[in-house]
Coordinates of C-alpha atoms in Angstrom, one line a residue:
X1 CA 0.1 0.1 0.1
X2 CA 2.8 2.4 0.8
X3 CA 2.4 6.0 2.2
X4 CA 0.5 6.8 5.3
X5 CA -2.2 4.6 6.5
X6 CA -5.8 6.1 7.2
X7 CA -6.6 6.5 11.1
X8 CA -7.5 3.4 12.7
X9 CA -6.0 0.9 10.2
X10 CA -3.2 -1.0 11.2
X11 CA -0.4 -3.6 9.3
X12 CA 0.2 -6.2 8.2
X13 CA -3.4 -6.5 6.9
X14 CA -5.3 -3.0 7.3
X15 CA -8.7 -3.5 9.0
X16 CA -11.7 -1.4 9.5
X17 CA -14.9 -2.8 11.3
X18 CA -18.3 -1.5 11.8
X19 CA -21.4 -3.5 12.3
X20 CA -21.3 -6.8 10.4
X21 CA -18.9 -5.6 8.1
X22 CA -15.0 -6.6 8.6
X23 CA -12.9 -5.2 5.8
X24 CA -9.3 -6.2 5.3
X25 CA -7.5 -4.9 2.6
X26 CA -4.0 -6.5 2.1
X27 CA -0.8 -4.5 0.8
X28 CA 0.1 -5.5 -2.4
X29 CA 1.9 -4.4 -5.5
X30 CA -1.4 -3.1 -7.3
X31 CA -2.6 0.2 -7.6
X32 CA -6.0 -0.8 -6.3
X33 CA -7.0 -3.5 -3.8
X34 CA -7.5 -7.2 -5.3
X35 CA -9.4 -9.7 -3.4
X36 CA -7.2 -12.8 -2.0
X37 CA -10.3 -14.2 -0.5
X38 CA -14.1 -13.9 0.4
X39 CA -15.0 -14.9 4.0
X40 CA -18.3 -16.6 4.8
X41 CA -20.3 -17.3 8.1
X42 CA -22.2 -20.6 7.8
X43 CA -24.1 -22.8 10.0
X44 CA -22.6 -26.3 10.8
X45 CA -24.2 -28.1 8.2
X46 CA -23.3 -25.5 5.4
X47 CA -19.8 -25.8 6.7
X48 CA -19.6 -29.3 6.4
X49 CA -21.4 -29.5 2.9
X50 CA -18.9 -26.6 1.3
X51 CA -16.1 -28.4 2.6
X52 CA -17.2 -31.7 1.2
X53 CA -18.1 -29.9 -1.9
X54 CA -14.6 -28.6 -2.5
X55 CA -12.9 -32.1 -1.4
X56 CA -15.4 -33.7 -4.3
X57 CA -14.0 -30.9 -6.6
X58 CA -10.4 -31.7 -5.7
X59 CA -10.0 -28.1 -4.4
X60 CA -7.5 -27.6 -1.8
X61 CA -8.8 -27.2 1.8
X62 CA -6.5 -25.8 4.6
X63 CA -7.7 -25.8 8.1
X64 CA -5.6 -23.4 10.2
X65 CA -5.8 -24.7 14.0
X66 CA -9.6 -25.0 13.8
X67 CA -10.1 -21.1 13.5
X68 CA -10.0 -20.7 9.8
X69 CA -10.6 -22.9 6.8
X70 CA -9.5 -21.7 3.5
X71 CA -10.5 -23.1 0.0
X72 CA -8.7 -22.5 -3.0
X73 CA -11.1 -22.0 -5.8
X74 CA -8.4 -22.3 -8.7
X75 CA -10.4 -19.3 -10.1
X76 CA -7.7 -16.5 -8.6
X77 CA -9.2 -16.2 -5.1
X78 CA -9.9 -18.2 -1.9
X79 CA -13.0 -18.8 0.3
X80 CA -12.6 -18.5 4.0
X81 CA -15.4 -20.4 5.5
X82 CA -16.5 -20.3 9.3
X83 CA -18.7 -22.4 11.1
X84 CA -20.7 -20.8 14.1
X85 CA -18.5 -19.2 16.6
X86 CA -18.9 -17.1 19.6
X87 CA -16.9 -14.1 18.0
X88 CA -18.6 -14.4 14.8
X89 CA -22.2 -14.5 16.2
X90 CA -21.1 -11.2 18.1
X91 CA -20.2 -9.6 14.6
X92 CA -23.3 -10.8 12.8
X93 CA -25.5 -9.5 15.6
X94 CA -24.3 -6.0 14.7
X95 CA -25.7 -6.4 10.8
X96 CA -28.4 -3.7 11.7
X97 CA -25.6 -1.3 12.0
X98 CA -23.9 -2.1 8.8
X99 CA -23.9 -4.9 6.4
X100 CA -22.5 -5.6 2.8
X101 CA -25.5 -5.7 0.5
X102 CA -23.4 -6.1 -2.9
X103 CA -19.9 -6.5 -3.6
X104 CA -18.6 -5.9 -7.2
X105 CA -15.5 -7.5 -8.4
X106 CA -13.7 -6.8 -11.7
X107 CA -12.4 -10.2 -13.1
X108 CA -10.7 -11.6 -16.2
X109 CA -13.1 -14.7 -16.5
X110 CA -16.4 -13.5 -14.7
X111 CA -18.0 -16.7 -15.6
X112 CA -15.4 -18.9 -14.2
X113 CA -15.1 -16.8 -10.7
X114 CA -18.8 -17.0 -10.6
X115 CA -19.4 -20.6 -11.3
X116 CA -16.9 -21.8 -8.9
X117 CA -18.6 -19.6 -5.9
X118 CA -21.9 -20.8 -6.9
X119 CA -20.9 -24.5 -7.2
X120 CA -19.3 -24.5 -3.7
X121 CA -22.3 -22.8 -2.1
X122 CA -24.8 -25.0 -4.0
X123 CA -26.7 -21.7 -5.1
X124 CA -27.9 -20.5 -8.5
X125 CA -26.1 -18.3 -11.0
X126 CA -27.6 -15.0 -12.2
X127 CA -25.3 -14.4 -15.2
X128 CA -22.2 -13.6 -13.2
X129 CA -23.6 -12.8 -9.8
X130 CA -24.2 -15.0 -7.0
X131 CA -26.4 -14.7 -4.0
X132 CA -24.6 -15.4 -0.7
X133 CA -27.1 -15.1 2.0
X134 CA -28.6 -11.6 1.8
X135 CA -25.7 -10.4 -0.2
X136 CA -24.8 -10.6 -3.9
X137 CA -21.4 -10.9 -5.3
X138 CA -21.0 -9.9 -8.9
X139 CA -17.9 -10.7 -11.1
X140 CA -17.8 -7.9 -13.8
X141 CA -15.8 -8.2 -17.1
X142 CA -12.6 -6.2 -17.4
X143 CA -10.5 -7.1 -14.6
X144 CA -6.9 -8.1 -14.0
X145 CA -5.7 -11.6 -14.6
X146 CA -5.8 -13.7 -11.7
X147 CA -7.2 -12.2 -8.4
X148 CA -10.4 -10.0 -8.9
X149 CA -10.0 -6.3 -8.3
X150 CA -12.5 -4.6 -5.9
X151 CA -14.9 -2.4 -8.1
X152 CA -17.6 -1.4 -5.8
X153 CA -19.8 -2.3 -2.9
X154 CA -23.0 -1.3 -1.3
X155 CA -23.2 -1.2 2.7
X156 CA -26.7 -0.9 4.0

């Protein structure tokens, strides 16, 4: 990122949190932020189903000490999936303060990036958009190769 950090943000991963939205921007060599991973809060059954689908699709699943589980999508980004946790429940209870309603990501292959997300979550695609709970993740053409680039978000 370089230069001065906005007030309240810290290295190595800059964080800002309000309500149910926890934004992490990691330093990189790009002018605009790129997405390393999308974090999802799931119930126990959804968590097990997503991990099972990832294994069936021969995607790499990394569990980090029972706290964090990452799934490599092979589409330029990872999913961080969480089963219910006390700290997560507290975060989600604040969704009436602020929550992410839509996330728009510029992508080199929007169809592939959206398809893998929809397949892992076992949900339908609407073009290159995927409903994730009450939020929509849209992959928009014209992005860089590899990791998607943050294009826009709607917070409510």
